[in-house]
CSV table of C-alpha atoms in Angstrom, one decimal:
chain,number,residue,atom,x,y,z
A,8,MET,CA,45.8,160.9,30.5
A,9,GLU,CA,46.6,158.6,33.4
A,10,ARG,CA,43.7,160.1,35.4
A,11,ASN,CA,41.3,159.5,32.6
A,12,LEU,CA,42.3,155.8,32.4
A,13,ILE,CA,41.8,155.4,36.1
A,14,THR,CA,38.4,157.0,35.9
A,15,MET,CA,37.4,154.7,32.9
A,16,GLU,CA,38.5,151.6,34.9
A,17,VAL,CA,36.4,152.7,37.9
A,18,ILE,CA,33.4,153.1,35.6
A,19,ILE,CA,33.9,149.6,34.1
A,20,MET,CA,34.3,148.0,37.5
A,21,ALA,CA,31.1,149.8,38.7
A,22,ASP,CA,29.2,148.1,35.9
A,23,LYS,CA,30.4,144.6,36.9
A,24,LYS,CA,28.7,142.5,39.6
A,25,ILE,CA,30.9,141.4,42.5
A,26,PHE,CA,31.2,137.7,43.1
A,27,GLY,CA,33.2,138.0,46.3
A,28,ILE,CA,36.5,139.1,48.0
A,29,ALA,CA,39.5,136.8,48.2
A,30,ALA,CA,42.6,136.8,50.4
A,31,LEU,CA,45.8,134.8,49.7
A,32,TYR,CA,48.2,133.2,52.1
A,33,SER,CA,51.5,131.5,51.7
A,34,GLU,CA,51.3,129.1,54.7
A,35,PRO,CA,48.6,126.6,55.8
A,36,ASN,CA,48.7,127.7,59.4
A,37,SER,CA,48.0,131.3,58.4
A,38,VAL,CA,45.0,130.4,56.4
A,39,ILE,CA,43.7,128.1,59.2
A,40,ASN,CA,44.0,130.9,61.8
A,41,ALA,CA,42.3,133.3,59.4
A,42,THR,CA,39.6,130.7,58.7
A,43,ARG,CA,38.7,130.6,62.5
A,44,LYS,CA,38.3,134.3,62.7
A,45,VAL,CA,36.1,134.4,59.5
A,46,ALA,CA,33.9,131.6,60.9
A,47,ASP,CA,33.6,133.5,64.3
A,48,GLU,CA,32.3,136.5,62.4
A,49,GLY,CA,29.3,134.4,61.3
A,50,PHE,CA,29.8,134.3,57.6
A,51,THR,CA,27.9,131.4,55.9
A,52,LYS,CA,28.6,131.8,52.1
A,53,TRP,CA,32.4,131.4,52.0
A,54,ASP,CA,35.1,128.8,51.2
A,55,VAL,CA,38.7,127.9,51.6
A,56,ASN,CA,40.9,126.9,48.6
A,57,SER,CA,44.2,125.0,48.8
A,58,PRO,CA,46.3,122.8,46.5
A,59,TYR,CA,45.8,119.8,48.8
A,60,PRO,CA,43.5,118.9,51.8
A,61,LEU,CA,44.3,120.8,54.9
A,62,HIS,CA,44.2,118.8,58.2
A,63,GLY,CA,41.8,120.5,60.7
A,64,ILE,CA,40.2,122.9,58.2
A,65,ASP,CA,36.8,121.4,58.6
A,66,ASN,CA,36.8,122.2,62.4
A,67,ALA,CA,38.2,125.7,61.7
A,68,MET,CA,35.4,126.4,59.2
A,69,LYS,CA,32.8,124.9,61.6
A,70,VAL,CA,31.5,122.8,58.7
A,71,LYS,CA,28.5,120.7,59.6
A,72,PRO,CA,28.4,117.0,58.6
A,73,SER,CA,27.4,116.4,55.0
A,74,LYS,CA,23.9,115.2,54.3
A,75,LEU,CA,25.3,113.1,51.3
A,76,GLY,CA,25.3,110.0,53.4
A,77,ILE,CA,21.5,110.3,53.9
A,78,VAL,CA,21.0,110.2,50.1
A,79,THR,CA,23.3,107.1,49.9
A,80,LEU,CA,21.4,105.4,52.7
A,81,ILE,CA,17.9,106.1,51.3
A,82,PHE,CA,18.7,105.0,47.7
A,83,GLY,CA,20.7,102.0,48.9
A,84,LEU,CA,17.8,100.7,51.0
A,85,SER,CA,15.4,101.5,48.1
A,86,GLY,CA,17.5,99.3,45.9
A,87,THR,CA,17.4,96.5,48.4
A,88,VAL,CA,13.6,96.7,48.8
A,89,LEU,CA,13.0,97.0,45.0
A,90,ALA,CA,15.2,94.1,44.2
A,91,LEU,CA,13.5,91.8,46.8
A,92,LEU,CA,10.0,92.9,45.7
A,93,LEU,CA,10.8,92.3,42.0
A,94,MET,CA,12.2,88.8,42.6
A,95,TRP,CA,9.4,88.0,45.1
A,96,TRP,CA,6.7,89.1,42.6
A,97,THR,CA,8.2,87.4,39.6
A,98,MET,CA,9.2,84.1,41.3
A,99,SER,CA,6.4,83.7,43.8
A,100,ILE,CA,3.3,85.5,42.4
A,101,ASP,CA,3.4,86.2,38.7
A,102,TYR,CA,5.3,83.1,37.5
A,103,PRO,CA,6.1,80.7,40.4
A,104,MET,CA,8.6,78.0,39.6
A,105,VAL,CA,10.3,75.4,41.7
A,106,ILE,CA,14.1,75.4,40.8
A,107,GLY,CA,16.2,72.7,42.3
A,108,GLY,CA,13.8,72.0,45.1
A,109,LYS,CA,14.1,75.5,46.5
A,110,PRO,CA,11.1,77.4,47.9
A,111,TYR,CA,9.4,80.1,45.8
A,112,PHE,CA,11.0,82.9,47.8
A,113,SER,CA,14.6,81.6,48.2
A,114,LEU,CA,16.4,84.4,50.0
A,115,PRO,CA,19.9,83.0,49.8
A,116,ALA,CA,19.6,82.8,46.0
A,117,PHE,CA,18.3,86.4,45.9
A,118,ILE,CA,21.1,87.9,47.9
A,119,PRO,CA,23.7,88.4,45.1
A,120,VAL,CA,21.2,90.3,42.9
A,121,THR,CA,19.9,92.3,46.0
A,122,PHE,CA,23.5,93.2,46.9
A,123,GLU,CA,24.3,94.4,43.3
A,124,ILE,CA,21.2,96.5,43.0
A,125,THR,CA,21.8,98.0,46.5
A,126,VAL,CA,25.4,99.0,45.6
A,127,ILE,CA,24.4,100.3,42.2
A,128,MET,CA,21.5,102.5,43.5
A,129,ALA,CA,23.7,103.8,46.4
A,130,THR,CA,26.7,104.7,44.3
A,131,VAL,CA,24.9,106.2,41.3
A,132,SER,CA,22.6,108.3,43.5
A,133,THR,CA,25.6,109.4,45.6
A,134,VAL,CA,27.6,110.6,42.5
A,135,VAL,CA,24.5,112.3,40.9
A,136,ALA,CA,23.5,114.0,44.1
A,137,MET,CA,27.1,115.1,44.9
A,138,PHE,CA,27.8,116.7,41.5
A,139,ALA,CA,24.3,118.0,40.5
A,140,PHE,CA,22.9,119.1,43.9
A,141,PHE,CA,25.7,119.5,46.5
A,142,PHE,CA,28.3,120.9,44.1
A,143,GLY,CA,26.0,122.5,41.6
A,144,LEU,CA,28.0,121.2,38.7
A,145,PRO,CA,28.6,121.7,35.8
A,146,ARG,CA,29.5,125.4,36.2
A,147,ASN,CA,31.7,126.2,33.3
A,148,ALA,CA,31.3,130.0,33.8
A,149,HIS,CA,32.2,130.2,37.5
A,150,ALA,CA,33.6,133.6,38.6
A,151,LEU,CA,36.8,132.0,40.0
A,152,HIS,CA,37.8,130.4,36.7
A,153,ASP,CA,40.9,131.9,35.1
A,154,THR,CA,41.6,134.3,37.9
A,155,ASP,CA,45.0,134.9,39.4
A,156,TYR,CA,43.6,133.8,42.7
A,157,MET,CA,42.5,130.4,41.4
A,158,LYS,CA,45.8,129.9,39.6
A,159,LYS,CA,47.8,130.4,42.8
A,160,VAL,CA,45.6,128.4,45.2
A,161,SER,CA,45.8,125.5,42.6
A,162,CYS,CA,49.6,125.5,42.9
A,163,ASP,CA,51.3,126.7,46.1
A,164,HIS,CA,49.1,129.2,47.9
A,165,TYR,CA,46.1,129.1,50.2
A,166,GLY,CA,43.1,131.4,50.1
A,167,ILE,CA,39.7,132.4,51.5
A,168,VAL,CA,36.8,133.7,49.4
A,169,ILE,CA,33.8,135.4,51.0
A,170,GLU,CA,30.9,135.6,48.5
A,171,ALA,CA,28.8,138.6,48.0
A,172,ILE,CA,25.5,136.7,48.5
A,173,ASP,CA,26.4,136.2,52.1
A,174,PRO,CA,23.9,138.0,54.3
A,175,LYS,CA,26.7,139.7,56.3
A,176,PHE,CA,28.6,140.8,53.2
A,177,ASP,CA,29.6,144.4,52.9
A,178,GLU,CA,32.3,145.3,50.5
A,179,LYS,CA,34.2,147.7,52.7
A,180,ASN,CA,33.8,145.9,56.0
A,181,THR,CA,34.6,142.5,54.4
A,182,LEU,CA,37.6,143.8,52.7
A,183,ASP,CA,38.8,145.4,55.9
A,184,LEU,CA,38.3,142.2,57.8
A,185,LEU,CA,40.4,140.1,55.3
A,186,LYS,CA,43.1,142.8,55.3
A,187,SER,CA,43.3,142.6,59.1
A,188,LEU,CA,44.1,138.9,58.9
A,189,ASN,CA,47.5,139.6,57.4
A,190,PRO,CA,47.1,138.1,53.9
A,191,LEU,CA,49.7,138.3,51.2
A,192,SER,CA,47.1,140.1,49.1
A,193,THR,CA,43.4,140.7,48.7
A,194,GLU,CA,41.3,140.8,45.5
A,195,ILE,CA,37.8,141.7,44.6
A,196,ILE,CA,36.5,139.1,42.1
A,197,TYR,CA,33.8,140.1,39.7
A,198,TYR,CA,31.4,137.9,37.6
A,199,PRO,CA,32.7,137.5,34.1
A,200,GLU,CA,30.8,138.9,31.2
A,201,GLU,CA,28.3,136.5,29.8
A,202,GLU,CA,29.0,135.3,26.3
A,203,GLY,CA,26.3,134.0,24.0
A,204,TYR,CA,26.7,131.2,21.6
A,205,PRO,CA,23.9,131.3,18.9
A,206,ILE,CA,23.4,127.6,18.4
A,207,PHE,CA,20.5,128.2,16.0
A,208,GLU,CA,22.7,130.2,13.5
A,209,PRO,CA,22.0,128.9,10.0
A,210,ARG,CA,25.7,128.0,9.4
A,211,PHE,CA,25.8,125.9,12.6
A,212,ILE,CA,22.5,124.1,11.7
A,213,ALA,CA,23.8,123.4,8.2
A,214,PHE,CA,27.0,122.0,9.7
A,215,LEU,CA,25.1,119.7,12.0
A,216,PHE,CA,22.9,118.5,9.2
A,217,GLY,CA,26.0,117.8,7.0
A,218,VAL,CA,27.7,115.8,9.8
A,219,ALA,CA,24.5,113.8,10.4
A,220,LEU,CA,24.1,113.1,6.6
A,221,VAL,CA,27.7,112.0,6.2
A,222,VAL,CA,27.7,109.7,9.3
A,223,SER,CA,24.3,108.2,8.3
A,224,LEU,CA,25.3,107.6,4.7
A,225,GLY,CA,28.7,106.2,5.7
A,226,THR,CA,27.1,103.8,8.2
A,227,TYR,CA,24.5,102.6,5.7
A,228,LEU,CA,27.1,102.0,3.0
A,229,MET,CA,29.4,100.1,5.4
A,230,LEU,CA,26.8,97.9,6.9
A,231,ASN,CA,24.6,97.2,3.9
A,232,LYS,CA,27.0,97.4,0.9
A,233,LEU,CA,30.7,97.2,1.9
A,234,MET,CA,30.2,94.1,4.1
A,235,TYR,CA,28.8,92.2,1.1
A,236,VAL,CA,31.7,93.0,-1.2
A,237,GLN,CA,34.9,91.0,-1.6
A,238,PRO,CA,37.0,90.7,0.5
A,239,PHE,CA,34.9,92.0,3.3
A,240,ASN,CA,32.1,89.4,3.1
A,241,TRP,CA,34.2,86.5,4.5
A,242,MET,CA,32.4,86.6,7.8
A,243,ASP,CA,29.0,86.5,6.2
A,244,ASP,CA,29.8,83.9,3.5
A,245,GLN,CA,31.2,80.9,5.4
A,246,ALA,CA,31.2,77.2,4.7
A,247,LYS,CA,29.0,76.3,7.6
A,248,ILE,CA,25.5,75.2,8.5
A,249,ILE,CA,23.4,77.4,10.8
A,250,PRO,CA,21.3,75.6,13.4
A,251,GLN,CA,17.7,75.0,12.3
A,252,SER,CA,18.6,75.8,8.7
A,253,GLY,CA,18.4,73.7,5.5
A,254,SER,CA,21.2,72.4,3.4
A,255,GLU,CA,21.4,71.3,-0.2
A,256,PHE,CA,24.4,69.1,0.5
A,257,PHE,CA,22.2,66.3,2.1
A,258,ALA,CA,19.5,64.5,0.2
A,259,ASP,CA,16.8,65.2,2.8
A,260,GLY,CA,17.6,68.9,2.8
A,261,ARG,CA,18.2,69.0,6.5
A,262,GLY,CA,21.2,70.8,7.9
A,263,MET,CA,21.2,69.4,11.4
A,264,ARG,CA,22.2,65.8,11.5
A,265,MET,CA,21.8,63.0,14.0
A,266,PRO,CA,25.0,61.1,14.9
A,267,VAL,CA,25.8,58.2,12.7
A,268,GLU,CA,24.1,55.1,14.1
A,269,GLY,CA,26.4,52.8,16.1
A,270,THR,CA,29.1,55.4,16.6
A,271,VAL,CA,30.2,56.6,20.1
A,272,ALA,CA,32.6,59.3,21.3
A,273,ARG,CA,36.2,58.4,21.7
A,274,GLY,CA,36.8,56.9,25.2
A,275,PHE,CA,33.0,56.7,26.0
A,276,ILE,CA,31.2,53.4,26.8
A,277,PRO,CA,27.5,53.8,26.1
A,278,TYR,CA,24.9,52.5,28.6
A,279,PRO,CA,24.2,49.0,27.5
A,280,PHE,CA,20.5,49.0,28.5
A,281,GLU,CA,19.5,52.2,26.8
A,282,GLY,CA,15.9,52.1,25.6
A,283,GLN,CA,15.0,49.0,27.6
A,284,THR,CA,12.1,49.3,30.1
A,285,ASP,CA,13.0,46.3,32.3
A,286,PRO,CA,16.2,44.6,31.2
A,287,ALA,CA,17.0,41.1,32.4
A,288,GLU,CA,20.1,42.2,34.2
A,289,PHE,CA,21.6,45.4,35.6
A,290,LEU,CA,24.9,46.9,36.2
A,291,SER,CA,26.7,46.4,39.5
A,292,ASN,CA,27.4,49.4,41.7
A,293,PRO,CA,31.1,50.3,41.2
A,294,TYR,CA,31.3,52.8,44.1
A,295,PHE,CA,31.6,52.1,47.8
A,296,PRO,CA,29.4,54.2,50.1
A,297,THR,CA,32.2,56.2,51.5
A,298,LYS,CA,31.6,59.5,53.4
A,299,GLU,CA,32.6,61.6,50.3
A,300,ASN,CA,30.4,59.5,48.0
A,301,LEU,CA,27.4,59.8,50.3
A,302,GLU,CA,27.8,63.5,50.7
A,303,LEU,CA,27.8,63.8,46.9
A,304,GLY,CA,24.7,61.6,46.7
A,305,LYS,CA,22.9,63.7,49.3
A,306,ARG,CA,23.6,66.9,47.4
A,307,LYS,CA,22.4,65.6,44.1
A,308,PHE,CA,19.4,63.9,45.7
A,309,LEU,CA,18.3,67.1,47.4
A,310,THR,CA,18.8,69.0,44.1
A,311,TYR,CA,17.2,66.7,41.5
A,312,CYS,CA,15.2,64.1,43.4
A,313,SER,CA,13.7,65.7,46.5
A,314,PRO,CA,11.3,68.1,44.6
A,315,CYS,CA,9.2,65.0,43.7
A,316,HIS,CA,10.4,62.2,46.1
A,317,GLY,CA,10.7,64.5,49.2
A,318,ASN,CA,13.8,65.0,51.3
A,319,PHE,CA,13.6,61.5,52.8
A,320,ALA,CA,12.3,59.6,49.7
A,321,ASP,CA,8.8,59.3,51.2
A,322,GLY,CA,7.1,60.4,47.9
A,323,ASP,CA,5.8,63.6,49.6
A,324,SER,CA,6.3,66.0,46.7
A,325,ARG,CA,6.9,69.7,47.3
A,326,LEU,CA,5.5,70.7,43.9
A,327,ALA,CA,2.1,71.4,45.3
A,328,GLY,CA,0.2,69.3,42.7
A,329,GLN,CA,2.1,70.6,39.7
A,330,PHE,CA,3.4,67.1,39.0
A,331,PRO,CA,2.1,63.6,40.0
A,332,ASN,CA,3.6,62.3,43.3
A,333,PRO,CA,5.9,59.3,42.9
A,334,PRO,CA,5.7,56.2,45.1
A,335,THR,CA,7.7,56.0,48.2
A,336,LEU,CA,11.1,54.4,48.0
A,337,HIS,CA,10.7,52.8,51.4
A,338,SER,CA,8.3,50.1,50.2
A,339,GLU,CA,9.4,46.5,50.3
A,340,ARG,CA,9.5,46.4,46.5
A,341,ALA,CA,11.7,49.4,46.3
A,342,ARG,CA,14.0,48.2,49.0
A,343,ASN,CA,14.5,44.9,47.1
A,344,PHE,CA,15.5,46.7,43.9
A,345,PRO,CA,19.1,46.0,43.0
A,346,ASP,CA,21.3,49.0,42.8
A,347,GLY,CA,21.5,48.7,39.1
A,348,LYS,CA,17.8,49.0,38.7
A,349,ILE,CA,17.6,52.3,40.6
A,350,TYR,CA,20.5,53.5,38.5
A,351,HIS,CA,18.6,52.3,35.3
A,352,ILE,CA,15.5,54.3,36.3
A,353,ILE,CA,17.5,57.4,36.9
A,354,THR,CA,19.3,56.9,33.6
A,355,VAL,CA,16.4,56.1,31.2
A,356,GLY,CA,13.4,57.2,33.3
A,357,GLN,CA,10.2,55.3,34.2
A,358,ASN,CA,6.5,56.1,33.7
A,359,VAL,CA,6.2,59.9,34.1
A,360,MET,CA,9.7,60.3,35.5
A,361,PRO,CA,12.0,61.5,32.7
A,362,SER,CA,15.6,60.5,32.3
A,363,TYR,CA,18.2,62.5,34.3
A,364,ALA,CA,21.2,61.3,32.3
A,365,SER,CA,21.8,64.8,30.9
A,366,GLN,CA,21.7,66.5,34.4
A,367,VAL,CA,23.5,63.9,36.5
A,368,THR,CA,26.8,62.3,35.6
A,369,ARG,CA,27.3,58.5,36.0
A,370,GLU,CA,29.3,58.9,39.2
A,371,GLU,CA,26.6,61.2,40.7
A,372,ARG,CA,23.9,58.6,39.7
A,373,TRP,CA,25.7,55.9,41.6
A,374,ALA,CA,26.2,58.3,44.6
A,375,ILE,CA,22.4,58.9,44.6
A,376,VAL,CA,21.8,55.2,44.7
A,377,ASN,CA,24.1,54.8,47.7
A,378,TYR,CA,22.3,57.7,49.4
A,379,VAL,CA,18.9,56.2,48.7
A,380,ARG,CA,20.1,53.0,50.4
A,381,VAL,CA,21.1,55.0,53.5
A,382,LEU,CA,17.6,56.6,53.6
A,383,GLN,CA,16.0,53.2,53.2
A,384,ARG,CA,18.1,51.6,56.0
A,385,ALA,CA,17.6,54.5,58.3
A,386,LYS,CA,13.9,54.3,58.0
A,387,ASN,CA,13.7,50.5,58.0
A,388,ALA,CA,16.4,49.7,60.5
A,389,SER,CA,16.7,46.1,61.7
A,390,GLU,CA,17.2,45.0,65.3
A,391,SER,CA,20.9,44.4,64.6
A,392,ASP,CA,21.2,48.0,63.3
A,393,ILE,CA,19.7,49.4,66.5
A,394,LYS,CA,21.9,47.2,68.7
A,395,PHE,CA,25.0,48.4,66.7
A,396,VAL,CA,24.0,52.0,67.2
A,397,LYS,CA,23.5,51.5,71.0
A,398,SER,CA,26.9,49.8,71.3
A,399,GLU,CA,28.5,52.7,69.5
C-alpha cells in the first residue's frame, strides 16, 4: 500500500512543471557564503530571499547596477522639456500676453511648474517601470506563493532559489550543488496548477448587471429626487441671491445691488476728488521718501507702471504697439506736477490710462509718487545735486 502511494506521488510530480530548486539557511553569513559560490557557477536566473535586507548580498550575487535610474532620468528630462515647450508656446506664440511687465518667456516664473512636471514625470515613470517591467508585477500566481520556503524566508530564515529557466539548470546537478552548500534543507518547487475563473458565466454576468442597476438607480434617486425632498433640500432652497440672477424682492427685478449712495465702509475715508478730471486742489503727500518707502514704490512701479511708462519713466513702452505709448514723465510739465496730481492720475486715471485704485493701495500709490520723483531728479539733476554727489 505504501509503495503504491509513493508511486502515485512520483507520477503526479512528473506531470508538474518545475519552477526551481530552493535551499534554506538559518544564518545570514551562511546564505552569503552560499550565494558567492552560486554566483561563481555562472547562474543568471536565481535570487536570494530574506526577511530583511542583507548587507553585502548585492556584491555576493554580482548584481549589476539597476537601469531604473535611466528611466527616471529620461522621463524627468522629458517632463522638463515638455513643460517649458508648453509654456513657451502658449505664452509666447499662441497667445502672447504681457503680465506685470515680464517678457513673454519669463523663465523664473516658469520654474515652479517645470519643477512639478519634472518630479511628477520622473516619479510616476519610476514606479510604473519598477513594478510593471522590472518586477513583472502583478503576479498573483507566482510559484513561490504559499510554499513552506516562502513562509520561512519571510520570518526567520534565509534562502536561495535557482529557477529552472536558467540556461545552466539541471535538476540533479543543481540539487547536488545546493546540498553541497550545507543548507538546512532543499526543496524542489513546482508551478501550481492553473485555476480558471469563468467570468462570462451567466450567473456572474447577472450579478454584475444587478449591481450596476442598483447603484445607478440609487444614485439617480438620491441626486434627482431625495435632494429635493424635505428636509434634504435645505442646501438647494436657501434665502440668498445668486450673482447675475433676478429677484422679485426689488422693484427693478435685479438681484445684484449697487451700494447705497453716500454710504462708505466703516473706518474708510473715500477719495474726495473721485470722478473729477482736474480738481482745483490735490492731496498732500503724507509719506516721506524713506528707503523702505522708495523700495516699495520701485517694486510697484516696475510691476504696474513700467509696461507702459518704461523702467525709467521715459514713455518707452514694452508692449510692442499693443497699447498707445504714454508721454514721458521727465518733461517740464510732468516735473512741475504736485505730488497730489500724480496720485490723482493713478487713482482715477487719465485719457487712455485706467484707474489703478483696485490694484494698488493708497500707501503704494504714494510710494510710486515718491519713486517717480527720484527718477525725475536722477535724470534732471541740478548742478547742486551733482556737487553734493561728488562731495559724498
